Every structure is written in structure tokens, then in C-alpha cells.
């Protein structure tokens, strides 16, 4: 029988445009992983990738969720939003590509490095997006 105590699941809401609360979901994820004694290297990678994904919802979308699912072998992060979607995912993945407006660049974002960073930090990353509907990013972090 599956030991349900060996896996955990959490969801946190993210509001587009809310720079005061930006980063809160990622901080919660990091703290939970620290509390369950996850591998520090995995925690660092998840924290960086999750923060970038959360910021993309804050900057580029209207509303979304960060979902954490962890078991002893891996951490799964799914970030799903309602927003404009990404028309050309390959272009969005190109280092330096950004559609962030000047107001956001003035805050230090918009280098176009979030998605490439998320790919580097995770063992596996998948993006699904529909123009005018929203975006889903799924990242797996192997505990190795
Ligand atoms: N959740 C999203 N919804 C809509 N578009 C997105 C989303 N995430 C990324 N994008 C698009 O992909 C581009 C590249 O994203 P990326 O995270 O690499 O850079 P950035 O957010 O523009 O800047 P940085 O992450 O360096 O602050 C964005 O500028 C935006 O056009
Ligand atoms: Mg970004």
C-alpha cells in the first residue's frame, strides 16, 4: 500500500501585478522543503526556479497558482496562470528575450533570463500555453 505520509502537496495563489506579495509563494515552498529536510542543493534549485516562475505570473499574467508536490525521490512544481499566454515558446526561452515593459525593467526585472534559468535549475521543464488563455509550467527536480 502507498505510504501517503511520504508525499505532500501545497498550493499558493499568485496575483498578477502585486509586487508587494511577489515572492511569497516561493518563500513558502522553500520553507516547507527545509522543514521536511530536503537536500539543500535541491532546495536551492527549486527556490530559484519557483521564484522566476512566480515572478512571471506577477509580471506577465493576471492570476495563478504555484503548486508543490514533494516525495522522497523528487520535487514537482507546477505554476499555472490565466493571462496572455506565450505565443512562441522557443522565442520566449531564448536568453535575453523579454516583453517586460519599462516600468517593470525599472524594478530590475525583464532581463529575459527567467525561463532559461528555470530550465537550468530543473531536471525537466515543460511549458504549455494558449494565447489569450494562460500558461502552465511544470518542473521536476530529481533528488539526486
Ligand atoms: N506566465 C507567462 N505569461 C505570459 N508570458 C510569459 C510568461 N512567462 C514568460 N512569458 C514571456 O516570455 C518572456 C521571457 O520570460 P523570462 O522569464 O525568460 O524573462 P522576463 O520575465 O521577461 O525577464 P526576467 O525573468 O529576466 O526578469 C517574457 O518577457 C514574456 O514575454
Ligand atoms: Mg521572468
XYZ file of C-alpha atoms and ligand atoms in Angstrom:
176
model
C 0.000 0.000 0.000
C 1.191 3.512 -0.807
C 2.505 5.429 2.198
C 0.624 8.740 1.892
C 2.783 10.329 4.600
C 5.704 10.083 2.142
C 4.286 12.715 -0.193
C 2.922 16.213 0.352
C 1.011 18.735 -1.680
C 0.542 22.508 -1.273
C -0.945 25.279 -3.415
C -0.356 29.009 -3.192
C -2.179 31.774 -5.015
C -0.299 34.419 -7.022
C -1.781 37.764 -8.080
C -0.646 39.463 -11.263
C 0.761 42.948 -10.692
C 1.039 42.549 -6.906
C 4.722 43.355 -6.322
C 4.216 43.578 -2.533
C 3.399 39.887 -2.231
C 5.647 38.803 -5.107
C 7.958 36.020 -3.977
C 5.767 34.908 -1.044
C 4.710 31.613 -2.656
C 8.332 30.710 -3.442
C 9.385 31.568 0.130
C 6.674 29.259 1.488
C 7.803 26.470 -0.849
C 11.416 26.907 0.267
C 10.460 26.830 3.963
C 8.378 23.666 3.539
C 11.254 21.899 1.802
C 13.629 22.994 4.582
C 11.179 21.708 7.206
C 10.946 18.252 5.613
C 14.741 18.104 5.396
C 15.057 18.092 1.606
C 18.509 18.066 0.023
C 19.941 21.652 0.227
C 21.049 21.577 -3.429
C 17.519 20.618 -4.491
C 16.051 23.318 -2.218
C 18.290 25.974 -3.799
C 17.360 24.933 -7.351
C 13.639 24.764 -6.566
C 13.750 28.154 -4.791
C 15.390 29.895 -7.765
C 13.171 28.273 -10.421
C 9.976 28.699 -8.414
C 10.745 32.384 -7.788
C 11.298 33.001 -11.524
C 8.038 31.210 -12.396
C 6.129 33.115 -9.714
C 7.565 36.443 -10.937
C 6.482 35.597 -14.475
C 2.902 35.311 -13.230
C 3.213 38.612 -11.308
C 4.781 40.424 -14.278
C 3.145 38.849 -17.315
C -0.170 37.291 -16.196
C -3.331 38.136 -14.238
C -3.693 35.381 -11.701
C -2.217 31.991 -10.961
C -1.186 29.217 -8.619
C 2.111 27.714 -7.516
C 1.735 24.020 -6.715
C 4.287 21.999 -4.793
C 4.313 18.230 -4.713
C 7.192 16.518 -2.963
C 8.129 12.946 -2.229
C 11.497 11.464 -1.245
C 12.591 10.947 -4.868
C 11.635 14.282 -6.426
C 10.046 17.721 -6.106
C 7.420 18.795 -8.617
C 6.496 22.456 -9.127
C 3.580 23.412 -11.368
C 2.856 27.096 -11.964
C -0.357 27.767 -13.837
C -1.851 31.119 -14.765
C -4.653 32.922 -16.503
C -3.074 35.518 -18.723
C -1.970 36.410 -22.239
C -0.176 33.113 -22.831
C 3.105 32.701 -24.690
C 2.725 32.723 -28.455
C 6.201 31.461 -29.360
C 7.667 29.324 -26.565
C 11.019 28.768 -28.336
C 11.480 32.528 -28.647
C 10.448 33.099 -25.017
C 13.102 30.548 -23.961
C 15.871 32.479 -25.756
C 18.194 34.132 -23.203
C 17.625 37.902 -23.293
C 14.172 37.776 -24.890
C 11.678 39.836 -22.873
C 8.430 41.679 -23.435
C 8.552 43.274 -19.957
C 7.516 46.953 -20.067
C 9.860 49.760 -18.962
C 8.002 50.160 -15.646
C 8.944 46.555 -14.781
C 12.514 46.920 -16.066
C 12.964 49.889 -13.738
C 12.300 47.480 -10.853
C 15.173 45.288 -12.020
C 13.194 42.616 -13.879
C 12.942 41.937 -17.584
C 16.432 40.647 -18.402
C 14.820 37.767 -20.249
C 16.669 35.253 -18.092
C 13.824 33.732 -16.034
C 12.814 30.865 -18.336
C 16.431 29.869 -19.251
C 17.257 29.924 -15.516
C 14.260 27.703 -14.713
C 15.367 25.217 -17.367
C 18.921 25.152 -15.963
C 17.751 24.646 -12.385
C 15.288 21.809 -13.096
C 15.806 18.222 -14.231
C 12.862 18.536 -16.612
C 10.736 21.502 -17.685
C 7.577 21.540 -19.791
C 5.594 24.588 -20.884
C 2.067 24.549 -22.225
C 0.473 27.794 -23.240
C -2.528 29.040 -25.133
C -2.634 32.568 -26.455
C -5.212 34.661 -24.619
C -5.891 31.895 -22.085
C -2.825 31.211 -19.963
C 0.358 29.295 -19.309
C 1.356 26.183 -17.389
C 4.966 25.461 -16.459
C 5.817 22.079 -14.959
C 9.253 21.478 -13.445
C 10.667 18.293 -11.950
C 13.681 18.322 -9.609
C 15.212 14.890 -9.079
C 16.537 14.345 -5.584
C 19.987 13.301 -6.733
N 3.499 33.303 -17.446
C 3.717 33.993 -18.565
N 2.659 34.501 -19.266
C 2.862 35.199 -20.411
N 4.081 35.414 -20.951
C 5.143 34.935 -20.307
C 5.039 34.199 -19.086
N 6.273 33.822 -18.702
C 7.112 34.296 -19.632
N 6.453 34.968 -20.596
C 7.023 35.594 -21.811
O 8.334 35.064 -22.031
C 9.302 36.135 -21.972
C 10.590 35.618 -21.363
O 10.375 35.240 -19.993
P 11.603 35.285 -18.981
O 11.106 34.891 -17.630
O 12.721 34.475 -19.566
O 12.054 36.810 -18.998
P 11.362 38.091 -18.343
O 10.293 37.654 -17.382
O 10.920 38.978 -19.440
O 12.586 38.746 -17.577
P 13.312 38.188 -16.241
O 12.698 36.839 -15.936
O 14.761 38.076 -16.570
O 13.006 39.213 -15.179
C 8.613 37.237 -21.172
O 9.159 38.511 -21.408
C 7.167 37.103 -21.668
O 7.036 37.670 -22.951
Mg 10.761 36.203 -15.955
